[in-house]
Amino acid sequence: MGQNADVSHASATRQNIIDAVLRIIGQDGIAAVTNRRIAKEAAVSLGSVTYHFATQHELLRESLLHFVAEETRHFTALADECTDEHFDIGQAAEVVAQVAGGNAFDSRHIAPFELYVQAGRDERLRAAAADCFAAYDLLATRILTQLGVQDPERLAGAAVALVFGQQLRRLATGAPAEDLVDTLLILTRLTPAQTP
């Protein structure tokens, strides 16, 4: 039993470090991620950080993978909710509002942008980023399908890009979440509905 407790403690410490990295990235960007800052933020020893993660690349990669796993789970669950035959524009607006994250736009919402920019700089992180965008595309496809939009798979990437662009605009300007919902719903009106 002692060995299981050690493994569980090591796993919890590792997760604390990853959570701290994501908070730091959201607050001050990737440049602020130092072992000392991580140790302080995670309330662990400096040695724990280097024990669990040998390099900063490994630390960023694991943080991105953790973020991707959480996002993929969340967006896949949302996509599964979008299969009701009575799904309508009101329900679509509710799902988009959930994606928009409500009115709070804090460090948890900023961190993904930092991670994706880092993936653009480091091709070793791109596969993890691609997994996350596949989950976003799945959700967009399901919503567009339920709304009767023609060729939803082809339009899903554009819808995701629109959401990301609006979220970035919201981040930079402080625009309300409702702007994102309105913009995405405009997209559904611009595309012709499927005919039976």
mmCIF file with all atom_site columns, C-alpha atoms in Angstrom:
data_model
loop_
_atom_site.group_PDB
_atom_site.id
_atom_site.type_symbol
_atom_site.label_atom_id
_atom_site.label_alt_id
_atom_site.label_comp_id
_atom_site.label_asym_id
_atom_site.label_entity_id
_atom_site.label_seq_id
_atom_site.pdbx_PDB_ins_code
_atom_site.Cartn_x
_atom_site.Cartn_y
_atom_site.Cartn_z
_atom_site.occupancy
_atom_site.B_iso_or_equiv
_atom_site.pdbx_formal_charge
_atom_site.auth_seq_id
_atom_site.auth_comp_id
_atom_site.auth_asym_id
_atom_site.auth_atom_id
_atom_site.pdbx_PDB_model_num
ATOM 1   C CA . MET A 1 1   ? 0.000   0.000  0.000   1.00 0.00 ? 1   MET A CA 1
ATOM 2   C CA . GLY A 1 2   ? 2.906   2.364  0.673   1.00 0.00 ? 2   GLY A CA 1
ATOM 3   C CA . GLN A 1 3   ? 4.033   2.146  -2.948  1.00 0.00 ? 3   GLN A CA 1
ATOM 4   C CA . ASN A 1 4   ? 0.528   3.020  -4.217  1.00 0.00 ? 4   ASN A CA 1
ATOM 5   C CA . ALA A 1 5   ? 0.426   6.043  -1.901  1.00 0.00 ? 5   ALA A CA 1
ATOM 6   C CA . ASP A 1 6   ? 3.830   7.179  -3.264  1.00 0.00 ? 6   ASP A CA 1
ATOM 7   C CA . VAL A 1 7   ? 2.636   6.816  -6.859  1.00 0.00 ? 7   VAL A CA 1
ATOM 8   C CA . SER A 1 8   ? -0.578  8.684  -6.044  1.00 0.00 ? 8   SER A CA 1
ATOM 9   C CA . HIS A 1 9   ? 1.388   11.482 -4.329  1.00 0.00 ? 9   HIS A CA 1
ATOM 10  C CA . ALA A 1 10  ? 3.806   11.735 -7.269  1.00 0.00 ? 10  ALA A CA 1
ATOM 11  C CA . SER A 1 11  ? 0.877   11.888 -9.672  1.00 0.00 ? 11  SER A CA 1
ATOM 12  C CA . ALA A 1 12  ? -0.795  14.628 -7.594  1.00 0.00 ? 12  ALA A CA 1
ATOM 13  C CA . THR A 1 13  ? 2.477   16.608 -7.450  1.00 0.00 ? 13  THR A CA 1
ATOM 14  C CA . ARG A 1 14  ? 2.914   16.301 -11.207 1.00 0.00 ? 14  ARG A CA 1
ATOM 15  C CA . GLN A 1 15  ? -0.671  17.494 -11.762 1.00 0.00 ? 15  GLN A CA 1
ATOM 16  C CA . ASN A 1 16  ? -0.125  20.442 -9.369  1.00 0.00 ? 16  ASN A CA 1
ATOM 17  C CA . ILE A 1 17  ? 2.903   21.444 -11.434 1.00 0.00 ? 17  ILE A CA 1
ATOM 18  C CA . ILE A 1 18  ? 0.948   21.250 -14.707 1.00 0.00 ? 18  ILE A CA 1
ATOM 19  C CA . ASP A 1 19  ? -1.926  23.264 -13.215 1.00 0.00 ? 19  ASP A CA 1
ATOM 20  C CA . ALA A 1 20  ? 0.568   25.872 -11.994 1.00 0.00 ? 20  ALA A CA 1
ATOM 21  C CA . VAL A 1 21  ? 2.138   26.104 -15.454 1.00 0.00 ? 21  VAL A CA 1
ATOM 22  C CA . LEU A 1 22  ? -1.256  26.704 -17.060 1.00 0.00 ? 22  LEU A CA 1
ATOM 23  C CA . ARG A 1 23  ? -2.060  29.425 -14.490 1.00 0.00 ? 23  ARG A CA 1
ATOM 24  C CA . ILE A 1 24  ? 1.298   31.133 -15.057 1.00 0.00 ? 24  ILE A CA 1
ATOM 25  C CA . ILE A 1 25  ? 0.877   31.001 -18.834 1.00 0.00 ? 25  ILE A CA 1
ATOM 26  C CA . GLY A 1 26  ? -2.577  32.513 -18.535 1.00 0.00 ? 26  GLY A CA 1
ATOM 27  C CA . GLN A 1 27  ? -1.422  35.259 -16.168 1.00 0.00 ? 27  GLN A CA 1
ATOM 28  C CA . ASP A 1 28  ? 1.930   36.277 -17.630 1.00 0.00 ? 28  ASP A CA 1
ATOM 29  C CA . GLY A 1 29  ? 2.665   34.221 -20.751 1.00 0.00 ? 29  GLY A CA 1
ATOM 30  C CA . ILE A 1 30  ? 5.067   31.411 -21.558 1.00 0.00 ? 30  ILE A CA 1
ATOM 31  C CA . ALA A 1 31  ? 8.117   33.617 -20.969 1.00 0.00 ? 31  ALA A CA 1
ATOM 32  C CA . ALA A 1 32  ? 7.140   33.748 -17.279 1.00 0.00 ? 32  ALA A CA 1
ATOM 33  C CA . VAL A 1 33  ? 7.356   29.957 -16.900 1.00 0.00 ? 33  VAL A CA 1
ATOM 34  C CA . THR A 1 34  ? 10.473  29.367 -14.817 1.00 0.00 ? 34  THR A CA 1
ATOM 35  C CA . ASN A 1 35  ? 11.160  26.500 -12.461 1.00 0.00 ? 35  ASN A CA 1
ATOM 36  C CA . ARG A 1 36  ? 11.253  28.849 -9.459  1.00 0.00 ? 36  ARG A CA 1
ATOM 37  C CA . ARG A 1 37  ? 7.924   30.439 -10.369 1.00 0.00 ? 37  ARG A CA 1
ATOM 38  C CA . ILE A 1 38  ? 6.356   27.016 -10.959 1.00 0.00 ? 38  ILE A CA 1
ATOM 39  C CA . ALA A 1 39  ? 7.609   25.709 -7.616  1.00 0.00 ? 39  ALA A CA 1
ATOM 40  C CA . LYS A 1 40  ? 6.178   28.731 -5.804  1.00 0.00 ? 40  LYS A CA 1
ATOM 41  C CA . GLU A 1 41  ? 2.843   28.604 -7.662  1.00 0.00 ? 41  GLU A CA 1
ATOM 42  C CA . ALA A 1 42  ? 2.463   24.828 -7.176  1.00 0.00 ? 42  ALA A CA 1
ATOM 43  C CA . ALA A 1 43  ? 3.720   24.934 -3.565  1.00 0.00 ? 43  ALA A CA 1
ATOM 44  C CA . VAL A 1 44  ? 6.337   22.264 -4.272  1.00 0.00 ? 44  VAL A CA 1
ATOM 45  C CA . SER A 1 45  ? 10.107  22.190 -3.977  1.00 0.00 ? 45  SER A CA 1
ATOM 46  C CA . LEU A 1 46  ? 12.276  23.326 -6.868  1.00 0.00 ? 46  LEU A CA 1
ATOM 47  C CA . GLY A 1 47  ? 13.652  19.788 -6.998  1.00 0.00 ? 47  GLY A CA 1
ATOM 48  C CA . SER A 1 48  ? 10.147  18.407 -7.553  1.00 0.00 ? 48  SER A CA 1
ATOM 49  C CA . VAL A 1 49  ? 9.759   20.474 -10.707 1.00 0.00 ? 49  VAL A CA 1
ATOM 50  C CA . THR A 1 50  ? 13.009  19.201 -12.228 1.00 0.00 ? 50  THR A CA 1
ATOM 51  C CA . TYR A 1 51  ? 12.345  15.654 -10.992 1.00 0.00 ? 51  TYR A CA 1
ATOM 52  C CA . HIS A 1 52  ? 8.982   15.461 -12.783 1.00 0.00 ? 52  HIS A CA 1
ATOM 53  C CA . PHE A 1 53  ? 9.993   17.447 -15.886 1.00 0.00 ? 53  PHE A CA 1
ATOM 54  C CA . ALA A 1 54  ? 13.555  17.283 -17.172 1.00 0.00 ? 54  ALA A CA 1
ATOM 55  C CA . THR A 1 55  ? 13.173  20.086 -19.725 1.00 0.00 ? 55  THR A CA 1
ATOM 56  C CA . GLN A 1 56  ? 10.949  23.093 -20.297 1.00 0.00 ? 56  GLN A CA 1
ATOM 57  C CA . HIS A 1 57  ? 9.835   21.567 -23.604 1.00 0.00 ? 57  HIS A CA 1
ATOM 58  C CA . GLU A 1 58  ? 8.593   18.490 -21.739 1.00 0.00 ? 58  GLU A CA 1
ATOM 59  C CA . LEU A 1 59  ? 6.801   20.731 -19.247 1.00 0.00 ? 59  LEU A CA 1
ATOM 60  C CA . LEU A 1 60  ? 5.081   22.762 -21.972 1.00 0.00 ? 60  LEU A CA 1
ATOM 61  C CA . ARG A 1 61  ? 4.221   19.639 -23.963 1.00 0.00 ? 61  ARG A CA 1
ATOM 62  C CA . GLU A 1 62  ? 2.674   17.916 -20.936 1.00 0.00 ? 62  GLU A CA 1
ATOM 63  C CA . SER A 1 63  ? 0.759   21.067 -20.035 1.00 0.00 ? 63  SER A CA 1
ATOM 64  C CA . LEU A 1 64  ? -0.589  21.324 -23.575 1.00 0.00 ? 64  LEU A CA 1
ATOM 65  C CA . LEU A 1 65  ? -1.471  17.613 -23.611 1.00 0.00 ? 65  LEU A CA 1
ATOM 66  C CA . HIS A 1 66  ? -3.310  17.974 -20.305 1.00 0.00 ? 66  HIS A CA 1
ATOM 67  C CA . PHE A 1 67  ? -5.162  21.013 -21.578 1.00 0.00 ? 67  PHE A CA 1
ATOM 68  C CA . VAL A 1 68  ? -6.006  19.179 -24.831 1.00 0.00 ? 68  VAL A CA 1
ATOM 69  C CA . ALA A 1 69  ? -7.296  16.118 -22.952 1.00 0.00 ? 69  ALA A CA 1
ATOM 70  C CA . GLU A 1 70  ? -9.569  18.314 -20.821 1.00 0.00 ? 70  GLU A CA 1
ATOM 71  C CA . GLU A 1 71  ? -10.772 20.370 -23.800 1.00 0.00 ? 71  GLU A CA 1
ATOM 72  C CA . THR A 1 72  ? -11.334 17.235 -25.915 1.00 0.00 ? 72  THR A CA 1
ATOM 73  C CA . ARG A 1 73  ? -13.400 15.633 -23.140 1.00 0.00 ? 73  ARG A CA 1
ATOM 74  C CA . HIS A 1 74  ? -15.412 18.810 -22.624 1.00 0.00 ? 74  HIS A CA 1
ATOM 75  C CA . PHE A 1 75  ? -16.080 19.490 -26.298 1.00 0.00 ? 75  PHE A CA 1
ATOM 76  C CA . THR A 1 76  ? -16.843 15.849 -27.105 1.00 0.00 ? 76  THR A CA 1
ATOM 77  C CA . ALA A 1 77  ? -19.411 15.828 -24.278 1.00 0.00 ? 77  ALA A CA 1
ATOM 78  C CA . LEU A 1 78  ? -20.944 19.043 -25.654 1.00 0.00 ? 78  LEU A CA 1
ATOM 79  C CA . ALA A 1 79  ? -21.024 17.489 -29.137 1.00 0.00 ? 79  ALA A CA 1
ATOM 80  C CA . ASP A 1 80  ? -22.815 14.429 -27.748 1.00 0.00 ? 80  ASP A CA 1
ATOM 81  C CA . GLU A 1 81  ? -25.494 16.738 -26.319 1.00 0.00 ? 81  GLU A CA 1
ATOM 82  C CA . CYS A 1 82  ? -26.125 18.140 -29.804 1.00 0.00 ? 82  CYS A CA 1
ATOM 83  C CA . THR A 1 83  ? -27.824 15.042 -31.189 1.00 0.00 ? 83  THR A CA 1
ATOM 84  C CA . ASP A 1 84  ? -31.403 15.727 -30.103 1.00 0.00 ? 84  ASP A CA 1
ATOM 85  C CA . GLU A 1 85  ? -33.714 15.786 -33.121 1.00 0.00 ? 85  GLU A CA 1
ATOM 86  C CA . HIS A 1 86  ? -35.428 18.866 -31.642 1.00 0.00 ? 86  HIS A CA 1
ATOM 87  C CA . PHE A 1 87  ? -32.152 20.801 -31.368 1.00 0.00 ? 87  PHE A CA 1
ATOM 88  C CA . ASP A 1 88  ? -32.838 24.387 -32.388 1.00 0.00 ? 88  ASP A CA 1
ATOM 89  C CA . ILE A 1 89  ? -31.165 27.771 -32.715 1.00 0.00 ? 89  ILE A CA 1
ATOM 90  C CA . GLY A 1 90  ? -31.845 28.538 -29.034 1.00 0.00 ? 90  GLY A CA 1
ATOM 91  C CA . GLN A 1 91  ? -30.023 25.402 -27.916 1.00 0.00 ? 91  GLN A CA 1
ATOM 92  C CA . ALA A 1 92  ? -27.197 26.244 -30.321 1.00 0.00 ? 92  ALA A CA 1
ATOM 93  C CA . ALA A 1 93  ? -26.922 29.668 -28.687 1.00 0.00 ? 93  ALA A CA 1
ATOM 94  C CA . GLU A 1 94  ? -26.691 28.003 -25.254 1.00 0.00 ? 94  GLU A CA 1
ATOM 95  C CA . VAL A 1 95  ? -23.887 25.695 -26.408 1.00 0.00 ? 95  VAL A CA 1
ATOM 96  C CA . VAL A 1 96  ? -22.003 28.593 -28.006 1.00 0.00 ? 96  VAL A CA 1
ATOM 97  C CA . ALA A 1 97  ? -22.407 30.585 -24.767 1.00 0.00 ? 97  ALA A CA 1
ATOM 98  C CA . GLN A 1 98  ? -20.841 27.654 -22.879 1.00 0.00 ? 98  GLN A CA 1
ATOM 99  C CA . VAL A 1 99  ? -17.962 27.621 -25.356 1.00 0.00 ? 99  VAL A CA 1
ATOM 100 C CA . ALA A 1 100 ? -17.594 31.385 -24.923 1.00 0.00 ? 100 ALA A CA 1
ATOM 101 C CA . GLY A 1 101 ? -17.099 30.800 -21.209 1.00 0.00 ? 101 GLY A CA 1
ATOM 102 C CA . GLY A 1 102 ? -19.711 33.168 -19.847 1.00 0.00 ? 102 GLY A CA 1
ATOM 103 C CA . ASN A 1 103 ? -18.744 36.683 -18.848 1.00 0.00 ? 103 ASN A CA 1
ATOM 104 C CA . ALA A 1 104 ? -15.460 35.903 -17.091 1.00 0.00 ? 104 ALA A CA 1
ATOM 105 C CA . PHE A 1 105 ? -12.430 36.000 -19.353 1.00 0.00 ? 105 PHE A CA 1
ATOM 106 C CA . ASP A 1 106 ? -9.615  35.135 -17.004 1.00 0.00 ? 106 ASP A CA 1
ATOM 107 C CA . SER A 1 107 ? -6.238  33.390 -17.166 1.00 0.00 ? 107 SER A CA 1
ATOM 108 C CA . ARG A 1 108 ? -7.885  30.017 -17.928 1.00 0.00 ? 108 ARG A CA 1
ATOM 109 C CA . HIS A 1 109 ? -9.228  31.506 -21.162 1.00 0.00 ? 109 HIS A CA 1
ATOM 110 C CA . ILE A 1 110 ? -5.950  33.195 -22.083 1.00 0.00 ? 110 ILE A CA 1
ATOM 111 C CA . ALA A 1 111 ? -3.692  30.150 -21.610 1.00 0.00 ? 111 ALA A CA 1
ATOM 112 C CA . PRO A 1 112 ? -4.977  28.269 -24.701 1.00 0.00 ? 112 PRO A CA 1
ATOM 113 C CA . PHE A 1 113 ? -3.983  31.143 -26.984 1.00 0.00 ? 113 PHE A CA 1
ATOM 114 C CA . GLU A 1 114 ? -0.481  31.136 -25.500 1.00 0.00 ? 114 GLU A CA 1
ATOM 115 C CA . LEU A 1 115 ? -0.223  27.360 -25.909 1.00 0.00 ? 115 LEU A CA 1
ATOM 116 C CA . TYR A 1 116 ? -1.395  27.421 -29.517 1.00 0.00 ? 116 TYR A CA 1
ATOM 117 C CA . VAL A 1 117 ? 1.053   30.200 -30.386 1.00 0.00 ? 117 VAL A CA 1
ATOM 118 C CA . GLN A 1 118 ? 3.800   28.108 -28.781 1.00 0.00 ? 118 GLN A CA 1
ATOM 119 C CA . ALA A 1 119 ? 2.702   25.113 -30.884 1.00 0.00 ? 119 ALA A CA 1
ATOM 120 C CA . GLY A 1 120 ? 3.152   27.361 -33.918 1.00 0.00 ? 120 GLY A CA 1
ATOM 121 C CA . ARG A 1 121 ? 6.759   27.917 -32.840 1.00 0.00 ? 121 ARG A CA 1
ATOM 122 C CA . ASP A 1 122 ? 7.470   24.310 -31.846 1.00 0.00 ? 122 ASP A CA 1
ATOM 123 C CA . GLU A 1 123 ? 6.376   21.631 -34.287 1.00 0.00 ? 123 GLU A CA 1
ATOM 124 C CA . ARG A 1 124 ? 6.723   18.966 -31.573 1.00 0.00 ? 124 ARG A CA 1
ATOM 125 C CA . LEU A 1 125 ? 3.592   20.423 -29.941 1.00 0.00 ? 125 LEU A CA 1
ATOM 126 C CA . ARG A 1 126 ? 1.498   20.554 -33.098 1.00 0.00 ? 126 ARG A CA 1
ATOM 127 C CA . ALA A 1 127 ? 0.048   17.033 -32.932 1.00 0.00 ? 127 ALA A CA 1
ATOM 128 C CA . ALA A 1 128 ? -1.446  17.788 -29.507 1.00 0.00 ? 128 ALA A CA 1
ATOM 129 C CA . ALA A 1 129 ? -2.874  21.082 -30.776 1.00 0.00 ? 129 ALA A CA 1
ATOM 130 C CA . ALA A 1 130 ? -4.340  19.284 -33.817 1.00 0.00 ? 130 ALA A CA 1
ATOM 131 C CA . ASP A 1 131 ? -6.161  16.844 -31.490 1.00 0.00 ? 131 ASP A CA 1
ATOM 132 C CA . CYS A 1 132 ? -7.797  19.735 -29.702 1.00 0.00 ? 132 CYS A CA 1
ATOM 133 C CA . PHE A 1 133 ? -8.891  21.425 -32.919 1.00 0.00 ? 133 PHE A CA 1
ATOM 134 C CA . ALA A 1 134 ? -10.365 18.107 -34.084 1.00 0.00 ? 134 ALA A CA 1
ATOM 135 C CA . ALA A 1 135 ? -12.600 18.158 -30.973 1.00 0.00 ? 135 ALA A CA 1
ATOM 136 C CA . TYR A 1 136 ? -13.617 21.760 -31.722 1.00 0.00 ? 136 TYR A CA 1
ATOM 137 C CA . ASP A 1 137 ? -14.414 20.778 -35.320 1.00 0.00 ? 137 ASP A CA 1
ATOM 138 C CA . LEU A 1 138 ? -16.508 17.823 -34.132 1.00 0.00 ? 138 LEU A CA 1
ATOM 139 C CA . LEU A 1 139 ? -18.614 20.085 -31.932 1.00 0.00 ? 139 LEU A CA 1
ATOM 140 C CA . ALA A 1 140 ? -19.035 22.651 -34.721 1.00 0.00 ? 140 ALA A CA 1
ATOM 141 C CA . THR A 1 141 ? -20.024 19.908 -37.177 1.00 0.00 ? 141 THR A CA 1
ATOM 142 C CA . ARG A 1 142 ? -22.646 18.534 -34.788 1.00 0.00 ? 142 ARG A CA 1
ATOM 143 C CA . ILE A 1 143 ? -24.168 21.964 -34.139 1.00 0.00 ? 143 ILE A CA 1
ATOM 144 C CA . LEU A 1 144 ? -24.233 22.880 -37.825 1.00 0.00 ? 144 LEU A CA 1
ATOM 145 C CA . THR A 1 145 ? -25.714 19.473 -38.719 1.00 0.00 ? 145 THR A CA 1
ATOM 146 C CA . GLN A 1 146 ? -28.475 19.843 -36.132 1.00 0.00 ? 146 GLN A CA 1
ATOM 147 C CA . LEU A 1 147 ? -29.286 23.303 -37.469 1.00 0.00 ? 147 LEU A CA 1
ATOM 148 C CA . GLY A 1 148 ? -29.651 21.897 -40.988 1.00 0.00 ? 148 GLY A CA 1
ATOM 149 C CA . VAL A 1 149 ? -26.674 23.785 -42.405 1.00 0.00 ? 149 VAL A CA 1
ATOM 150 C CA . GLN A 1 150 ? -25.483 22.390 -45.722 1.00 0.00 ? 150 GLN A CA 1
ATOM 151 C CA . ASP A 1 151 ? -22.033 20.731 -45.828 1.00 0.00 ? 151 ASP A CA 1
ATOM 152 C CA . PRO A 1 152 ? -21.367 21.061 -42.071 1.00 0.00 ? 152 PRO A CA 1
ATOM 153 C CA . GLU A 1 153 ? -18.003 19.249 -42.152 1.00 0.00 ? 153 GLU A CA 1
ATOM 154 C CA . ARG A 1 154 ? -16.630 21.743 -44.653 1.00 0.00 ? 154 ARG A CA 1
ATOM 155 C CA . LEU A 1 155 ? -17.911 24.730 -42.673 1.00 0.00 ? 155 LEU A CA 1
ATOM 156 C CA . ALA A 1 156 ? -16.843 23.447 -39.247 1.00 0.00 ? 156 ALA A CA 1
ATOM 157 C CA . GLY A 1 157 ? -13.276 24.763 -39.528 1.00 0.00 ? 157 GLY A CA 1
ATOM 158 C CA . ALA A 1 158 ? -14.572 28.206 -40.528 1.00 0.00 ? 158 ALA A CA 1
ATOM 159 C CA . ALA A 1 159 ? -16.977 28.210 -37.569 1.00 0.00 ? 159 ALA A CA 1
ATOM 160 C CA . VAL A 1 160 ? -14.157 27.249 -35.189 1.00 0.00 ? 160 VAL A CA 1
ATOM 161 C CA . ALA A 1 161 ? -11.909 29.957 -36.679 1.00 0.00 ? 161 ALA A CA 1
ATOM 162 C CA . LEU A 1 162 ? -14.727 32.459 -36.212 1.00 0.00 ? 162 LEU A CA 1
ATOM 163 C CA . VAL A 1 163 ? -15.141 31.484 -32.558 1.00 0.00 ? 163 VAL A CA 1
ATOM 164 C CA . PHE A 1 164 ? -11.396 31.764 -31.937 1.00 0.00 ? 164 PHE A CA 1
ATOM 165 C CA . GLY A 1 165 ? -11.213 35.104 -33.713 1.00 0.00 ? 165 GLY A CA 1
ATOM 166 C CA . GLN A 1 166 ? -14.126 36.450 -31.709 1.00 0.00 ? 166 GLN A CA 1
ATOM 167 C CA . GLN A 1 167 ? -12.626 35.138 -28.472 1.00 0.00 ? 167 GLN A CA 1
ATOM 168 C CA . LEU A 1 168 ? -9.320  36.816 -29.306 1.00 0.00 ? 168 LEU A CA 1
ATOM 169 C CA . ARG A 1 169 ? -11.187 40.037 -30.068 1.00 0.00 ? 169 ARG A CA 1
ATOM 170 C CA . ARG A 1 170 ? -13.056 39.665 -26.782 1.00 0.00 ? 170 ARG A CA 1
ATOM 171 C CA . LEU A 1 171 ? -9.771  39.146 -24.947 1.00 0.00 ? 171 LEU A CA 1
ATOM 172 C CA . ALA A 1 172 ? -8.193  42.210 -26.531 1.00 0.00 ? 172 ALA A CA 1
ATOM 173 C CA . THR A 1 173 ? -11.179 44.558 -26.253 1.00 0.00 ? 173 THR A CA 1
ATOM 174 C CA . GLY A 1 174 ? -13.274 43.278 -23.368 1.00 0.00 ? 174 GLY A CA 1
ATOM 175 C CA . ALA A 1 175 ? -16.266 42.764 -25.691 1.00 0.00 ? 175 ALA A CA 1
ATOM 176 C CA . PRO A 1 176 ? -19.136 40.782 -24.102 1.00 0.00 ? 176 PRO A CA 1
ATOM 177 C CA . ALA A 1 177 ? -19.644 37.050 -24.694 1.00 0.00 ? 177 ALA A CA 1
ATOM 178 C CA . GLU A 1 178 ? -22.965 37.812 -26.383 1.00 0.00 ? 178 GLU A CA 1
ATOM 179 C CA . ASP A 1 179 ? -21.039 39.220 -29.375 1.00 0.00 ? 179 ASP A CA 1
ATOM 180 C CA . LEU A 1 180 ? -19.542 35.774 -29.963 1.00 0.00 ? 180 LEU A CA 1
ATOM 181 C CA . VAL A 1 181 ? -22.936 34.073 -29.801 1.00 0.00 ? 181 VAL A CA 1
ATOM 182 C CA . ASP A 1 182 ? -24.451 36.623 -32.194 1.00 0.00 ? 182 ASP A CA 1
ATOM 183 C CA . THR A 1 183 ? -21.603 36.257 -34.676 1.00 0.00 ? 183 THR A CA 1
ATOM 184 C CA . LEU A 1 184 ? -21.809 32.464 -34.781 1.00 0.00 ? 184 LEU A CA 1
ATOM 185 C CA . LEU A 1 185 ? -25.560 32.545 -35.218 1.00 0.00 ? 185 LEU A CA 1
ATOM 186 C CA . ILE A 1 186 ? -25.143 34.971 -38.132 1.00 0.00 ? 186 ILE A CA 1
ATOM 187 C CA . LEU A 1 187 ? -22.961 32.314 -39.793 1.00 0.00 ? 187 LEU A CA 1
ATOM 188 C CA . THR A 1 188 ? -25.778 29.772 -39.565 1.00 0.00 ? 188 THR A CA 1
ATOM 189 C CA . ARG A 1 189 ? -28.151 32.218 -41.233 1.00 0.00 ? 189 ARG A CA 1
ATOM 190 C CA . LEU A 1 190 ? -25.737 32.907 -44.105 1.00 0.00 ? 190 LEU A CA 1
ATOM 191 C CA . THR A 1 191 ? -25.555 29.248 -45.117 1.00 0.00 ? 191 THR A CA 1
ATOM 192 C CA . PRO A 1 192 ? -28.486 27.628 -46.908 1.00 0.00 ? 192 PRO A CA 1
ATOM 193 C CA . ALA A 1 193 ? -30.398 24.994 -44.975 1.00 0.00 ? 193 ALA A CA 1
ATOM 194 C CA . GLN A 1 194 ? -30.427 21.416 -46.204 1.00 0.00 ? 194 GLN A CA 1
ATOM 195 C CA . THR A 1 195 ? -33.471 20.346 -48.110 1.00 0.00 ? 195 THR A CA 1
ATOM 196 C CA . PRO A 1 196 ? -35.098 17.027 -47.176 1.00 0.00 ? 196 PRO A CA 1
#
